[in-house]
PDB file of N, CA, C and O in Angstrom:
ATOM      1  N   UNK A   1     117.038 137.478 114.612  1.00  0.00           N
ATOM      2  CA  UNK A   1     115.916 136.897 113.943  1.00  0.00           C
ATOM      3  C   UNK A   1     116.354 135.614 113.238  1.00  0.00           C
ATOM      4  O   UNK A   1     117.261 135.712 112.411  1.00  0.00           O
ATOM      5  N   UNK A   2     115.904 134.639 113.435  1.00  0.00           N
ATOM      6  CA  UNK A   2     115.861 133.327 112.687  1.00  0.00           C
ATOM      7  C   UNK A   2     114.976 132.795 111.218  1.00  0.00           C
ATOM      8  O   UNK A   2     113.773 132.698 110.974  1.00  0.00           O
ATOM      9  N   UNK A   3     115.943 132.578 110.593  1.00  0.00           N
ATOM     10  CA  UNK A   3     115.234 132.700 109.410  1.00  0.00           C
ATOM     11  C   UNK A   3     114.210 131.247 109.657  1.00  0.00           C
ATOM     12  O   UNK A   3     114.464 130.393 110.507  1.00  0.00           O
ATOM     13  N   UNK A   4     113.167 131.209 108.827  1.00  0.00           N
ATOM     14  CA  UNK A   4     111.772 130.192 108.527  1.00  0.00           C
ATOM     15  C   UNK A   4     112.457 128.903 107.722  1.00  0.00           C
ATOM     16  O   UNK A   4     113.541 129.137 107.187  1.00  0.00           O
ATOM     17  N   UNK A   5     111.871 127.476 107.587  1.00  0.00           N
ATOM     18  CA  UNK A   5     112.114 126.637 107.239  1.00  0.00           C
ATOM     19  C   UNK A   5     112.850 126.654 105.789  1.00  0.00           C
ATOM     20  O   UNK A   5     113.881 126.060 105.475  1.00  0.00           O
ATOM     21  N   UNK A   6     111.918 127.617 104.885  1.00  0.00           N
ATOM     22  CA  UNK A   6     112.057 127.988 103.614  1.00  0.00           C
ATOM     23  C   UNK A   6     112.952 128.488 102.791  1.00  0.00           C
ATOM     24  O   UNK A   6     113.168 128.363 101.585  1.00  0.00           O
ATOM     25  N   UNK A   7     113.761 129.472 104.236  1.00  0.00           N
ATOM     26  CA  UNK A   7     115.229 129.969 103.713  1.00  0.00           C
ATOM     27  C   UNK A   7     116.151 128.669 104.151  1.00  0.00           C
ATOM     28  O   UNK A   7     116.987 128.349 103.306  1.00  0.00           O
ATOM     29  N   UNK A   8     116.129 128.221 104.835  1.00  0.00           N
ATOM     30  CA  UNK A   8     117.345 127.302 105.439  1.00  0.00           C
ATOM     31  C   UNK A   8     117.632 126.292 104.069  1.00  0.00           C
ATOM     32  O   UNK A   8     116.665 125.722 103.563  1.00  0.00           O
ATOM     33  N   UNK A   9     118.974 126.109 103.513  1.00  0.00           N
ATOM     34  CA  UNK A   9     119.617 124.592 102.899  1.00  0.00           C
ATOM     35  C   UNK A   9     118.942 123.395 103.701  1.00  0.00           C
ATOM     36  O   UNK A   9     118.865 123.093 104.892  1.00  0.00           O
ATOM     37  N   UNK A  10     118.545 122.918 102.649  1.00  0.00           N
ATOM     38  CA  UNK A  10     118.241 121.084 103.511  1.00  0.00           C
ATOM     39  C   UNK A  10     119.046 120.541 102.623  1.00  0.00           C
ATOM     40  O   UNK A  10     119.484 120.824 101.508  1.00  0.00           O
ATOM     41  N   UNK A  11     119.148 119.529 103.537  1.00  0.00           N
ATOM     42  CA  UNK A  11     120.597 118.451 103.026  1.00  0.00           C
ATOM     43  C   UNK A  11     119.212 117.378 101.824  1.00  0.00           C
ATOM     44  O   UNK A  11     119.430 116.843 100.736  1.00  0.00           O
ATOM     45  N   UNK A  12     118.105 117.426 102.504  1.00  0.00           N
ATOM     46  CA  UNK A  12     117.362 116.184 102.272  1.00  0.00           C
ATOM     47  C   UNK A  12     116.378 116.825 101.329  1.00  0.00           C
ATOM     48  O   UNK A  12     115.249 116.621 101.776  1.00  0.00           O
ATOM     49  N   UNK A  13     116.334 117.588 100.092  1.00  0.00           N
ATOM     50  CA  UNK A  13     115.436 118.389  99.726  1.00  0.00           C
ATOM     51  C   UNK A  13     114.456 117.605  98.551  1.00  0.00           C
ATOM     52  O   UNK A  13     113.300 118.013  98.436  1.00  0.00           O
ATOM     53  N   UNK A  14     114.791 116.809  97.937  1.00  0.00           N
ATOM     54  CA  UNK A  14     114.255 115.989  97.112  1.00  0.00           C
ATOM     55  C   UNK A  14     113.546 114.341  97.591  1.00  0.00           C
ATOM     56  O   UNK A  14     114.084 113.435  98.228  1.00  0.00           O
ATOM     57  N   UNK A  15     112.669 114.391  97.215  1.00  0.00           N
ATOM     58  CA  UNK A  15     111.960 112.733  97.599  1.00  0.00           C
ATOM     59  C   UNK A  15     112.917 111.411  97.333  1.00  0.00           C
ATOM     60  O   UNK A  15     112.857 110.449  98.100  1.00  0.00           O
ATOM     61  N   UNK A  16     113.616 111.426  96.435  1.00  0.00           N
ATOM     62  CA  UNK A  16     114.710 110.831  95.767  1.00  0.00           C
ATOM     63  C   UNK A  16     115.876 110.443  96.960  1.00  0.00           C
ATOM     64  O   UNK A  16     116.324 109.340  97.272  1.00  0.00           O
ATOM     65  N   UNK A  17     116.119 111.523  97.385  1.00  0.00           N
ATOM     66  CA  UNK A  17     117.421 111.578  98.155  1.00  0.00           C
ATOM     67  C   UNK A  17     116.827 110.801  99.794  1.00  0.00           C
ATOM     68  O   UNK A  17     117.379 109.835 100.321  1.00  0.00           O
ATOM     69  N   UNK A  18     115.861 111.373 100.229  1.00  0.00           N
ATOM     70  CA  UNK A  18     115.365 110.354 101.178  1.00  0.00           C
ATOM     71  C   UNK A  18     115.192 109.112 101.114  1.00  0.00           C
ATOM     72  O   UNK A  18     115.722 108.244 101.808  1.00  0.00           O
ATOM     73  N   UNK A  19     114.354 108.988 100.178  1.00  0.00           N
ATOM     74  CA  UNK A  19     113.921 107.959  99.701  1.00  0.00           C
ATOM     75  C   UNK A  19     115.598 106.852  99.982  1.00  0.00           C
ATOM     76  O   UNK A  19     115.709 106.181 101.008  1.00  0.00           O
ATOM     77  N   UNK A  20     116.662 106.871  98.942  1.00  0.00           N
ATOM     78  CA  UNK A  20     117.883 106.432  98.767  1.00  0.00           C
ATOM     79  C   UNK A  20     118.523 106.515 100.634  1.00  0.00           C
ATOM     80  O   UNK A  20     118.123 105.462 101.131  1.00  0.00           O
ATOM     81  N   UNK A  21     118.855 106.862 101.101  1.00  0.00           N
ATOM     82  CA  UNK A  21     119.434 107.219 102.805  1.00  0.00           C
ATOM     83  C   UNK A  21     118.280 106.584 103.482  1.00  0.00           C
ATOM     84  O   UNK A  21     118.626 106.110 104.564  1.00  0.00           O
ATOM     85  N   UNK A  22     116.961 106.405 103.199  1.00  0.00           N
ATOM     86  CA  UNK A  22     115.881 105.143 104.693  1.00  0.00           C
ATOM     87  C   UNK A  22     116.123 103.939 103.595  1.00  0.00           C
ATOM     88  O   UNK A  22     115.901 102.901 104.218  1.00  0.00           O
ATOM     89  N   UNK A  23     116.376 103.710 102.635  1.00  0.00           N
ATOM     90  CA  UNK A  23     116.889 102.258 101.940  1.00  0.00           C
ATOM     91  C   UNK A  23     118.548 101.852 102.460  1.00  0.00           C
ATOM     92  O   UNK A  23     118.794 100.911 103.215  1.00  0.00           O
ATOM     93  N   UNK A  24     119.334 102.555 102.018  1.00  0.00           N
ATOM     94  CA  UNK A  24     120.416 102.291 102.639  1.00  0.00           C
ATOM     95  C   UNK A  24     120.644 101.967 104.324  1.00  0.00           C
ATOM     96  O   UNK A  24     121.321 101.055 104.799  1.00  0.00           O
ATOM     97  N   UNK A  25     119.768 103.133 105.147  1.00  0.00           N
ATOM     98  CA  UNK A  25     119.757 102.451 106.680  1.00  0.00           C
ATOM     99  C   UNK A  25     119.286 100.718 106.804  1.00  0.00           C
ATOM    100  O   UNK A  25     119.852  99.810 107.412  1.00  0.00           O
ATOM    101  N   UNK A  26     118.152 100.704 106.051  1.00  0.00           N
ATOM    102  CA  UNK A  26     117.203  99.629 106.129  1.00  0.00           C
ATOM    103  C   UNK A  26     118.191  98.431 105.756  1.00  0.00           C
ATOM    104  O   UNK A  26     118.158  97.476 106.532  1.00  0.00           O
ATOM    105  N   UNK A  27     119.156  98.348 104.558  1.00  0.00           N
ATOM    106  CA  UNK A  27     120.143  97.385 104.086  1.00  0.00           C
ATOM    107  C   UNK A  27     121.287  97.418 104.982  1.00  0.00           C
ATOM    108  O   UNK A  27     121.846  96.356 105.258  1.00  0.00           O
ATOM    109  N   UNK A  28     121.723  98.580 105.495  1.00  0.00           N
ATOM    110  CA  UNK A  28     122.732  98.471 106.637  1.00  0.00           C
ATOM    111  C   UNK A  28     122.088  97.607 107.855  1.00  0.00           C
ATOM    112  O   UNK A  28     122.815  96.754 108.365  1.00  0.00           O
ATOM    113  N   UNK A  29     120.673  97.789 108.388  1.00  0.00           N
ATOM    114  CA  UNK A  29     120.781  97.146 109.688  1.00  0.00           C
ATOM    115  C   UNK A  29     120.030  95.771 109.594  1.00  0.00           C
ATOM    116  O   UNK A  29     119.895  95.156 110.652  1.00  0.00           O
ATOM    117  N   UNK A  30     119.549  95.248 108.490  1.00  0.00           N
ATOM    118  CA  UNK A  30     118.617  94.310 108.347  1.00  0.00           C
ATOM    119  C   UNK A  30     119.199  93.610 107.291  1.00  0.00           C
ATOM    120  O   UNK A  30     118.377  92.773 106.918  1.00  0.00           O
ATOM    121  N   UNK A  31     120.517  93.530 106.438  1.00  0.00           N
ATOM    122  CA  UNK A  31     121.242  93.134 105.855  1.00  0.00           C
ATOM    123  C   UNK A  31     120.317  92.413 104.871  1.00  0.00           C
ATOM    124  O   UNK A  31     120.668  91.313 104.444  1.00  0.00           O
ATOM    125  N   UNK A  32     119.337  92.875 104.542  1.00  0.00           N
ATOM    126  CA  UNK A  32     119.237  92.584 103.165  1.00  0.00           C
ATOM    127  C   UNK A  32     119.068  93.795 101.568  1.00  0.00           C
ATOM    128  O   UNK A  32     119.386  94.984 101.598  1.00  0.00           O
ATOM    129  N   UNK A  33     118.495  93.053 100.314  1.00  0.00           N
ATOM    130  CA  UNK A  33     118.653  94.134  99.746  1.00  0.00           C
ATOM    131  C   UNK A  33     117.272  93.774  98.558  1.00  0.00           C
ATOM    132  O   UNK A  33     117.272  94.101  97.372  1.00  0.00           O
ATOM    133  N   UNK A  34     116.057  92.946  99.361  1.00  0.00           N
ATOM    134  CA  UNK A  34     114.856  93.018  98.649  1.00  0.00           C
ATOM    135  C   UNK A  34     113.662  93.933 100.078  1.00  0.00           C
ATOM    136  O   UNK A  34     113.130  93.518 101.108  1.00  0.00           O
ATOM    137  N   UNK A  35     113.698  95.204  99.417  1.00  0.00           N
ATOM    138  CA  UNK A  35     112.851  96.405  99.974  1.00  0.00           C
ATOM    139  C   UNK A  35     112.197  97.078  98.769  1.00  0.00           C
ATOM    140  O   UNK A  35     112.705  97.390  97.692  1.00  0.00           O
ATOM    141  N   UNK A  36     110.712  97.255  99.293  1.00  0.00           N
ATOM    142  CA  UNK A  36     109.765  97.906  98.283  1.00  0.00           C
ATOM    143  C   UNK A  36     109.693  99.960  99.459  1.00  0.00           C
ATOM    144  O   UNK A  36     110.070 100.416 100.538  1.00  0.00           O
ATOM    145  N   UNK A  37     109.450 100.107  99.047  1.00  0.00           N
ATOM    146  CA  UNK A  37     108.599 101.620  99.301  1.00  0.00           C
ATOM    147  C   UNK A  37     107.058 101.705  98.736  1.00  0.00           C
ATOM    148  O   UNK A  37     106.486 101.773  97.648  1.00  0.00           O
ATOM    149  N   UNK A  38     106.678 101.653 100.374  1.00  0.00           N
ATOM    150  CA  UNK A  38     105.323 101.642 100.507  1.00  0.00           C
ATOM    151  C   UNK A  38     104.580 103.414 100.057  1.00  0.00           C
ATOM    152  O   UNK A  38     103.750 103.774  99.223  1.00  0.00           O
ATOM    153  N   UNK A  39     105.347 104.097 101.036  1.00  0.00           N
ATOM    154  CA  UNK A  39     105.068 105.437 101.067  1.00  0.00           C
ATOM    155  C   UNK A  39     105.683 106.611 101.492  1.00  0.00           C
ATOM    156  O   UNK A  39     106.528 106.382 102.357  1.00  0.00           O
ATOM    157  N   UNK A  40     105.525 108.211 101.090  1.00  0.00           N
ATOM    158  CA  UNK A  40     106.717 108.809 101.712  1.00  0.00           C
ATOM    159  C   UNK A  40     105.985 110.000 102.127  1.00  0.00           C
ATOM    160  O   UNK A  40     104.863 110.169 101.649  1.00  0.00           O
ATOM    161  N   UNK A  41     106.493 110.907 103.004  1.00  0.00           N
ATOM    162  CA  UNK A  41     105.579 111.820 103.438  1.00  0.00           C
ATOM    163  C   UNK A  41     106.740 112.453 103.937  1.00  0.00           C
ATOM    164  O   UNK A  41     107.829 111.978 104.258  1.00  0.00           O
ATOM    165  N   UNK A  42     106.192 113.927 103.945  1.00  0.00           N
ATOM    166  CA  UNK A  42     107.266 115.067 104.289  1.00  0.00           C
ATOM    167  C   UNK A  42     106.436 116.166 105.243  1.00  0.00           C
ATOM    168  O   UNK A  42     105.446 116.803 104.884  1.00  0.00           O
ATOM    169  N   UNK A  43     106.925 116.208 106.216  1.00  0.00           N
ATOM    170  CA  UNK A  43     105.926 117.275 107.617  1.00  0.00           C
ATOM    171  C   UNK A  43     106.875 118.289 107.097  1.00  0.00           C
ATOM    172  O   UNK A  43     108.096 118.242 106.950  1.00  0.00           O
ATOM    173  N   UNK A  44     105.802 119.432 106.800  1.00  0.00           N
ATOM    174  CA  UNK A  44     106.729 120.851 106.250  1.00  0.00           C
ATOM    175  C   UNK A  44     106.783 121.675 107.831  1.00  0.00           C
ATOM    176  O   UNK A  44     107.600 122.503 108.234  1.00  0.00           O
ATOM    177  N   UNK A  45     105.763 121.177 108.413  1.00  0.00           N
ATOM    178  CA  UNK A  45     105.656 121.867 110.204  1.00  0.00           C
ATOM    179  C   UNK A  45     107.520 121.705 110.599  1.00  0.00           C
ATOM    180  O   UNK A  45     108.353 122.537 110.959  1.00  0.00           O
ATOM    181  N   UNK A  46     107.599 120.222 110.316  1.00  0.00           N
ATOM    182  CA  UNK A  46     108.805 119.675 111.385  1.00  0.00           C
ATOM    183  C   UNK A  46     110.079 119.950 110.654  1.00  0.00           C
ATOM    184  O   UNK A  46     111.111 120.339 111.200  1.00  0.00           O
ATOM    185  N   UNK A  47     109.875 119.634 108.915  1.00  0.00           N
ATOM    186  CA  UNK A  47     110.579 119.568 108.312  1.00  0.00           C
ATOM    187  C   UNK A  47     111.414 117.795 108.304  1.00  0.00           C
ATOM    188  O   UNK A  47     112.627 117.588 108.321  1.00  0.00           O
ATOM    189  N   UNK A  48     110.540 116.969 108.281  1.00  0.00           N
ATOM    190  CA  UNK A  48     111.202 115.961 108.622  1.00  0.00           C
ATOM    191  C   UNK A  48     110.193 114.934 107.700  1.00  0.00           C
ATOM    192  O   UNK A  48     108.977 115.124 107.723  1.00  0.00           O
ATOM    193  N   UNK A  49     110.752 113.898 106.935  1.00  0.00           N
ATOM    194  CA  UNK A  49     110.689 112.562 105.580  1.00  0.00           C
ATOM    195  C   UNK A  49     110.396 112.153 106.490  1.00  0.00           C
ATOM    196  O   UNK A  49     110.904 112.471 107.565  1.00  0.00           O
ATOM    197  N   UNK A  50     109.283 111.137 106.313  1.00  0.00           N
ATOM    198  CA  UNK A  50     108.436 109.661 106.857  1.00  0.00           C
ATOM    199  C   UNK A  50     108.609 108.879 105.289  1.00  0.00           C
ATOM    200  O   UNK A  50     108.165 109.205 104.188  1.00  0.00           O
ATOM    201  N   UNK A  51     109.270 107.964 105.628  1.00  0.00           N
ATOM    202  CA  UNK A  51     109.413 106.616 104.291  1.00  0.00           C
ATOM    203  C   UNK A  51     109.097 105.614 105.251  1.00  0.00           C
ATOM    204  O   UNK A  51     109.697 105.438 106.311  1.00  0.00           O
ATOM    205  N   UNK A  52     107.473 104.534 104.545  1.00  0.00           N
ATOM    206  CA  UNK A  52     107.024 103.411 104.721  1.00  0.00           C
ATOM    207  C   UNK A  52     108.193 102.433 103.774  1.00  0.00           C
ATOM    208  O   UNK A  52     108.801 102.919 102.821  1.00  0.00           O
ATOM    209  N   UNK A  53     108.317 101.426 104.094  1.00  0.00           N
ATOM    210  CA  UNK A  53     109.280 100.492 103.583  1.00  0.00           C
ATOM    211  C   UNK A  53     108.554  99.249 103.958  1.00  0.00           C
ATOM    212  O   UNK A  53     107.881  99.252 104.989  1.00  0.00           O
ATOM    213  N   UNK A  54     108.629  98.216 103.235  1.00  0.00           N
ATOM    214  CA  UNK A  54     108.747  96.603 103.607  1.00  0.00           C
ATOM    215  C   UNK A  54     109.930  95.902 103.138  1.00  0.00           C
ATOM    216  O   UNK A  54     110.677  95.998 102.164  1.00  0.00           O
ATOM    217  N   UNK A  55     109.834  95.096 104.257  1.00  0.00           N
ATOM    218  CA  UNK A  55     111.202  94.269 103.762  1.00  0.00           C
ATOM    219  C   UNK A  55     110.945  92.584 104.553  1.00  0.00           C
ATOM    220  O   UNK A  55     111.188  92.403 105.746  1.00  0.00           O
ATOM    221  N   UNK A  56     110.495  91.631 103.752  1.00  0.00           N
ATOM    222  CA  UNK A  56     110.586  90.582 104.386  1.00  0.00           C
ATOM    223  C   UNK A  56     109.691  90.136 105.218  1.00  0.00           C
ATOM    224  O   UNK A  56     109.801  89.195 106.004  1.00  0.00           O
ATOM    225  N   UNK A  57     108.244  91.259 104.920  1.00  0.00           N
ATOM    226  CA  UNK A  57     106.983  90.932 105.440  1.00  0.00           C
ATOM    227  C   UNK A  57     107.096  91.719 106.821  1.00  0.00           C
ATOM    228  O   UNK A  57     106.059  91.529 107.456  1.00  0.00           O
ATOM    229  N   UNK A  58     107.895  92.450 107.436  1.00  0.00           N
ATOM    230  CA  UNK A  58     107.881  93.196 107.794  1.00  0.00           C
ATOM    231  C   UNK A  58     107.649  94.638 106.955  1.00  0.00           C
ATOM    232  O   UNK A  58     107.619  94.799 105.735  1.00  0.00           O
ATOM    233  N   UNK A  59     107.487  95.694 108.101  1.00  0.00           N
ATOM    234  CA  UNK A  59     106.998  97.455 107.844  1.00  0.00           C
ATOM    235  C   UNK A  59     107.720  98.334 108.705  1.00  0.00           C
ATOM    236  O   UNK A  59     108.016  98.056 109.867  1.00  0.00           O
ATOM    237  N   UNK A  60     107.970  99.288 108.179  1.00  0.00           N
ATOM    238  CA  UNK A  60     109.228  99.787 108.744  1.00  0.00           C
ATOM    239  C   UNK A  60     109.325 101.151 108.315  1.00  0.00           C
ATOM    240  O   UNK A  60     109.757 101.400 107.190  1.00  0.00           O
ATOM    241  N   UNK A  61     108.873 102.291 109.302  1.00  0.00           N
ATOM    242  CA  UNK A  61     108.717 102.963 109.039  1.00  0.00           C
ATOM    243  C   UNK A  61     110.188 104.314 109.774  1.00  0.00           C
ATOM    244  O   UNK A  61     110.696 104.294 110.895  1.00  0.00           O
ATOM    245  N   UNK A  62     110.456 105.245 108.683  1.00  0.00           N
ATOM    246  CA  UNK A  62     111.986 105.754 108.988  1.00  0.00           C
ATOM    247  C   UNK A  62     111.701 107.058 109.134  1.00  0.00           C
ATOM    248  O   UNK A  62     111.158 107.554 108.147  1.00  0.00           O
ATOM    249  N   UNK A  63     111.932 107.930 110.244  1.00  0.00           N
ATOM    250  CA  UNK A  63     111.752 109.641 109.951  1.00  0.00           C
ATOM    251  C   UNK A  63     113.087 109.891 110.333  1.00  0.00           C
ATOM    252  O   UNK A  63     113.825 109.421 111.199  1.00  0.00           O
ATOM    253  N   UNK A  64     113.244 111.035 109.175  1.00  0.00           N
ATOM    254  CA  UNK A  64     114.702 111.841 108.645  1.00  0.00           C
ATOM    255  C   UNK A  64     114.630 113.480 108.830  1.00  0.00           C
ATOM    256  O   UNK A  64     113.874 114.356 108.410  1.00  0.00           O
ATOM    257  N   UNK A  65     115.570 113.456 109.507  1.00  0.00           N
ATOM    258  CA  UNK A  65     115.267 115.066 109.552  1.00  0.00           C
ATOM    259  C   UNK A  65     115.689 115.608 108.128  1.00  0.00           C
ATOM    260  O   UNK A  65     116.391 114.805 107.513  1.00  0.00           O
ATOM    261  N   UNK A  66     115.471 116.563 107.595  1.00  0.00           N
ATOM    262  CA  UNK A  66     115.590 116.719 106.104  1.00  0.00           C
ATOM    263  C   UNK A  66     116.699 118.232 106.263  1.00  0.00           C
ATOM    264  O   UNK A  66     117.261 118.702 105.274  1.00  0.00           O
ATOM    265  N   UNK A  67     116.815 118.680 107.324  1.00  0.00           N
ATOM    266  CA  UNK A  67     117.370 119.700 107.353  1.00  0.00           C
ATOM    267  C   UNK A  67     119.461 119.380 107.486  1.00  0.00           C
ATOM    268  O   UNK A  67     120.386 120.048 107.025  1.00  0.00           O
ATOM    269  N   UNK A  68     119.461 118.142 108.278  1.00  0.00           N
ATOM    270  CA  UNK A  68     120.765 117.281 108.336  1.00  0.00           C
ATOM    271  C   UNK A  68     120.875 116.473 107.971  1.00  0.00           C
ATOM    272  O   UNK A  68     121.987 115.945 107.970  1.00  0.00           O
ATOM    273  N   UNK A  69     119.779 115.870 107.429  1.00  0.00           N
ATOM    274  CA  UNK A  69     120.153 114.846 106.568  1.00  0.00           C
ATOM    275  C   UNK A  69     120.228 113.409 107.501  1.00  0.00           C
ATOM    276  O   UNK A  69     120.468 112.301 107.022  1.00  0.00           O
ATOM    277  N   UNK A  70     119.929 113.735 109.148  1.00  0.00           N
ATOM    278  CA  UNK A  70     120.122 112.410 110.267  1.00  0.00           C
ATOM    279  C   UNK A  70     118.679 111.921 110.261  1.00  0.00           C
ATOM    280  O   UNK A  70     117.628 112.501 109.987  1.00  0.00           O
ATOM    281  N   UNK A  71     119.010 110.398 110.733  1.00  0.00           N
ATOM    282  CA  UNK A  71     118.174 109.714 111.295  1.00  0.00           C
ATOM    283  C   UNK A  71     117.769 109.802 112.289  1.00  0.00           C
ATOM    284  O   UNK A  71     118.390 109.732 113.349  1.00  0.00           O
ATOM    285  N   UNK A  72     116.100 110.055 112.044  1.00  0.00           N
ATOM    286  CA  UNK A  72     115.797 110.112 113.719  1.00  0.00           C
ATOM    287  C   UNK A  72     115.132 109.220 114.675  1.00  0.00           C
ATOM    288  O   UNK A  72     115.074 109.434 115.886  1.00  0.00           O
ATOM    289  N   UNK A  73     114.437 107.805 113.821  1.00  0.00           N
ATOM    290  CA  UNK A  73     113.569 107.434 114.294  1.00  0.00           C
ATOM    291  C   UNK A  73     113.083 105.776 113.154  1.00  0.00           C
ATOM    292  O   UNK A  73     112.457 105.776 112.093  1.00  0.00           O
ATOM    293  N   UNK A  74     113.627 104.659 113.862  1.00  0.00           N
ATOM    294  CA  UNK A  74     112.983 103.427 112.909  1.00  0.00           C
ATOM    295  C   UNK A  74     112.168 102.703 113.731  1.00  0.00           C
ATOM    296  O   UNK A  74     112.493 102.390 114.876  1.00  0.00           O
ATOM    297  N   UNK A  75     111.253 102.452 113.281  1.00  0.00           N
ATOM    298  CA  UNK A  75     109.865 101.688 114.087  1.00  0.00           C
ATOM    299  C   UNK A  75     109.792 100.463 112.675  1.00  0.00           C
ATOM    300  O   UNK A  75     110.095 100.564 111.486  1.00  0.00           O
ATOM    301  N   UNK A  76     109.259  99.374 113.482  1.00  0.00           N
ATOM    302  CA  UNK A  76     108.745  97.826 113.222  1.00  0.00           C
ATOM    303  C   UNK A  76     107.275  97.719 114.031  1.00  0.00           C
ATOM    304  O   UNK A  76     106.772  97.530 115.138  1.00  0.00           O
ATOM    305  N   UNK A  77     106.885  98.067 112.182  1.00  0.00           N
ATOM    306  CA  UNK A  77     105.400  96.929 112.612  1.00  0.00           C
ATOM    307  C   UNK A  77     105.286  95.640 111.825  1.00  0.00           C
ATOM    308  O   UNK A  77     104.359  94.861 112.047  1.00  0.00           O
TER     309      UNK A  77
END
């Protein structure tokens, strides 16, 4: 039997901590370090952080799996 989302450790359990790891990707690959946070959203289905970001008039949106703590996914609008 596999335990449910609820028992499992997440690496990513706080808004804070996401939040900090899609800023840091965002400054690692776009080398800068003026970024706002638009918005953040957490799928309890998937278990996986959506952080809206701008940076430079660009939008940039980051999903994190919250259970490892990896990146899964950066989109540019």
């Amino acid at each position: 039997m596999n335990p449910g989302l609820g028992i499992i450790k997440h690496k990513l359990e706080k808004k804070k901590d996401a939040v900090s790891l899609a800023i840091s990707i965002t400054i690692k690959k776009y080398k800068t370090t003026k970024i706002s946070v638009l918005e953040t959203k957490y799928d309890y289905n998937a278990g996986e952080w959506y952080i809206a970001l701008e940076q430079a008039n660009k939008k940039i949106i980051i999903r994190l799996n919250s259970m490892d703590g990896k990146l899964l996914e950066v989109n540019e609008i």
